[in-house]
PDB file of C-alpha atoms in Angstrom:
ATOM      1  CA  MET A  19      21.894-185.900 -49.019  1.00  0.00           C
ATOM      2  CA  THR A  20      18.702-187.619 -48.729  1.00  0.00           C
ATOM      3  CA  ARG A  21      18.641-191.205 -50.314  1.00  0.00           C
ATOM      4  CA  ASP A  22      15.987-189.407 -53.055  1.00  0.00           C
ATOM      5  CA  GLU A  23      19.074-186.859 -53.722  1.00  0.00           C
ATOM      6  CA  ILE A  24      21.686-189.504 -53.867  1.00  0.00           C
ATOM      7  CA  GLU A  25      19.539-191.603 -56.541  1.00  0.00           C
ATOM      8  CA  ALA A  26      18.777-188.729 -58.249  1.00  0.00           C
ATOM      9  CA  LYS A  27      22.564-187.933 -58.811  1.00  0.00           C
ATOM     10  CA  LEU A  28      23.242-191.428 -59.663  1.00  0.00           C
ATOM     11  CA  ASN A  29      21.143-191.453 -62.244  1.00  0.00           C
ATOM     12  CA  GLU A  30      22.395-188.165 -63.454  1.00  0.00           C
ATOM     13  CA  PHE A  31      25.715-189.700 -63.321  1.00  0.00           C
ATOM     14  CA  LEU A  32      24.806-193.211 -65.092  1.00  0.00           C
ATOM     15  CA  VAL A  33      23.122-190.435 -68.116  1.00  0.00           C
ATOM     16  CA  GLU A  34      25.717-188.134 -68.331  1.00  0.00           C
ATOM     17  CA  LEU A  35      28.903-189.822 -67.719  1.00  0.00           C
ATOM     18  CA  PHE A  36      28.001-193.802 -69.122  1.00  0.00           C
ATOM     19  CA  GLU A  37      24.958-192.514 -72.063  1.00  0.00           C
ATOM     20  CA  VAL A  38      22.593-195.675 -70.086  1.00  0.00           C
ATOM     21  CA  ASP A  39      19.892-194.837 -71.573  1.00  0.00           C
ATOM     22  CA  GLU A  40      17.417-193.770 -68.444  1.00  0.00           C
ATOM     23  CA  ALA A  41      14.777-195.796 -69.219  1.00  0.00           C
ATOM     24  CA  LEU A  42      16.830-199.198 -68.132  1.00  0.00           C
ATOM     25  CA  ILE A  43      17.544-197.449 -65.086  1.00  0.00           C
ATOM     26  CA  THR A  44      15.388-198.846 -61.851  1.00  0.00           C
ATOM     27  CA  PRO A  45      16.160-199.335 -58.578  1.00  0.00           C
ATOM     28  CA  ASP A  46      16.697-203.227 -59.087  1.00  0.00           C
ATOM     29  CA  ALA A  47      18.669-202.497 -62.575  1.00  0.00           C
ATOM     30  CA  LEU A  48      22.341-204.646 -62.513  1.00  0.00           C
ATOM     31  CA  LEU A  49      25.388-202.339 -62.766  1.00  0.00           C
ATOM     32  CA  ALA A  50      27.016-205.018 -65.208  1.00  0.00           C
ATOM     33  CA  GLU A  51      24.602-206.783 -66.436  1.00  0.00           C
ATOM     34  CA  ASP A  52      21.676-204.232 -67.232  1.00  0.00           C
ATOM     35  CA  LEU A  53      23.527-201.318 -67.257  1.00  0.00           C
ATOM     36  CA  ASP A  54      26.917-202.393 -69.316  1.00  0.00           C
ATOM     37  CA  LEU A  55      29.180-201.129 -66.312  1.00  0.00           C
ATOM     38  CA  ASP A  56      32.475-202.344 -65.841  1.00  0.00           C
ATOM     39  CA  SER A  57      35.027-202.546 -62.439  1.00  0.00           C
ATOM     40  CA  ILE A  58      36.220-198.739 -64.003  1.00  0.00           C
ATOM     41  CA  ASP A  59      32.789-197.328 -64.418  1.00  0.00           C
ATOM     42  CA  ALA A  60      32.683-198.115 -60.830  1.00  0.00           C
ATOM     43  CA  VAL A  61      35.259-196.345 -59.981  1.00  0.00           C
ATOM     44  CA  ASP A  62      34.734-193.306 -62.285  1.00  0.00           C
ATOM     45  CA  LEU A  63      30.892-193.619 -60.200  1.00  0.00           C
ATOM     46  CA  ILE A  64      33.242-193.037 -56.717  1.00  0.00           C
ATOM     47  CA  VAL A  65      35.197-190.484 -57.715  1.00  0.00           C
ATOM     48  CA  ASN A  66      32.393-188.513 -58.522  1.00  0.00           C
ATOM     49  CA  PHE A  67      30.432-189.031 -55.557  1.00  0.00           C
ATOM     50  CA  GLN A  68      33.733-188.382 -53.626  1.00  0.00           C
ATOM     51  CA  ASP A  69      33.629-185.305 -55.289  1.00  0.00           C
ATOM     52  CA  LEU A  70      30.158-184.425 -54.577  1.00  0.00           C
ATOM     53  CA  ILE A  71      29.751-185.388 -50.938  1.00  0.00           C
ATOM     54  CA  GLY A  72      33.174-184.336 -50.344  1.00  0.00           C
ATOM     55  CA  LYS A  73      33.410-187.683 -48.222  1.00  0.00           C
ATOM     56  CA  LYS A  74      36.181-190.764 -49.097  1.00  0.00           C
ATOM     57  CA  VAL A  75      34.342-193.294 -50.262  1.00  0.00           C
ATOM     58  CA  HIS A  76      36.083-196.971 -49.417  1.00  0.00           C
ATOM     59  CA  ALA A  77      36.320-198.938 -52.854  1.00  0.00           C
ATOM     60  CA  ASP A  78      35.697-202.208 -50.267  1.00  0.00           C
ATOM     61  CA  ASP A  79      32.269-200.571 -49.345  1.00  0.00           C
ATOM     62  CA  PHE A  80      31.519-201.848 -52.963  1.00  0.00           C
ATOM     63  CA  LYS A  81      32.323-204.940 -53.647  1.00  0.00           C
ATOM     64  CA  SER A  82      29.169-206.247 -52.868  1.00  0.00           C
ATOM     65  CA  VAL A  83      27.351-203.545 -54.680  1.00  0.00           C
ATOM     66  CA  ARG A  84      25.550-205.016 -57.833  1.00  0.00           C
ATOM     67  CA  THR A  85      22.402-203.086 -58.163  1.00  0.00           C
ATOM     68  CA  VAL A  86      21.223-199.101 -58.349  1.00  0.00           C
ATOM     69  CA  ASN A  87      19.921-199.488 -55.308  1.00  0.00           C
ATOM     70  CA  ASP A  88      22.825-201.016 -53.364  1.00  0.00           C
ATOM     71  CA  VAL A  89      24.675-198.126 -54.856  1.00  0.00           C
ATOM     72  CA  VAL A  90      21.925-195.738 -53.157  1.00  0.00           C
ATOM     73  CA  ASP A  91      22.243-197.606 -49.687  1.00  0.00           C
ATOM     74  CA  GLN A  92      26.370-197.385 -50.091  1.00  0.00           C
ATOM     75  CA  ILE A  93      26.362-193.993 -50.695  1.00  0.00           C
ATOM     76  CA  HIS A  94      24.497-193.051 -48.153  1.00  0.00           C
ATOM     77  CA  ASN A  95      25.657-194.944 -45.591  1.00  0.00           C
ATOM     78  CA  VAL A  96      29.228-192.994 -46.095  1.00  0.00           C
ATOM     79  CA  VAL A  97      27.075-189.467 -46.146  1.00  0.00           C
ATOM     80  CA  THR A  98      25.189-190.379 -42.823  1.00  0.00           C
ATOM     81  CA  LYS A  99      28.569-191.909 -41.009  1.00  0.00           C
ATOM     82  CA  GLY A 100      29.251-188.153 -39.931  1.00  0.00           C
TER      83      GLY A 100
END
């Protein structure tokens, strides 16, 4: 998956699974403060990406994730690790 594909899928997940207003989703949007996601939502997001990419995503990799762009970066790293 490319970064653009990951970003598009993330936007889709945020809107469909967490009912986030699409207008609020920007690369710099903060997951907790701007998009109102909590830690349980973050786990759900990780699980959905694991199902999509077929690779294990470690929760530890997401401890420093704060923004939409951070999520895209971490998922892209998992995808490109081979």
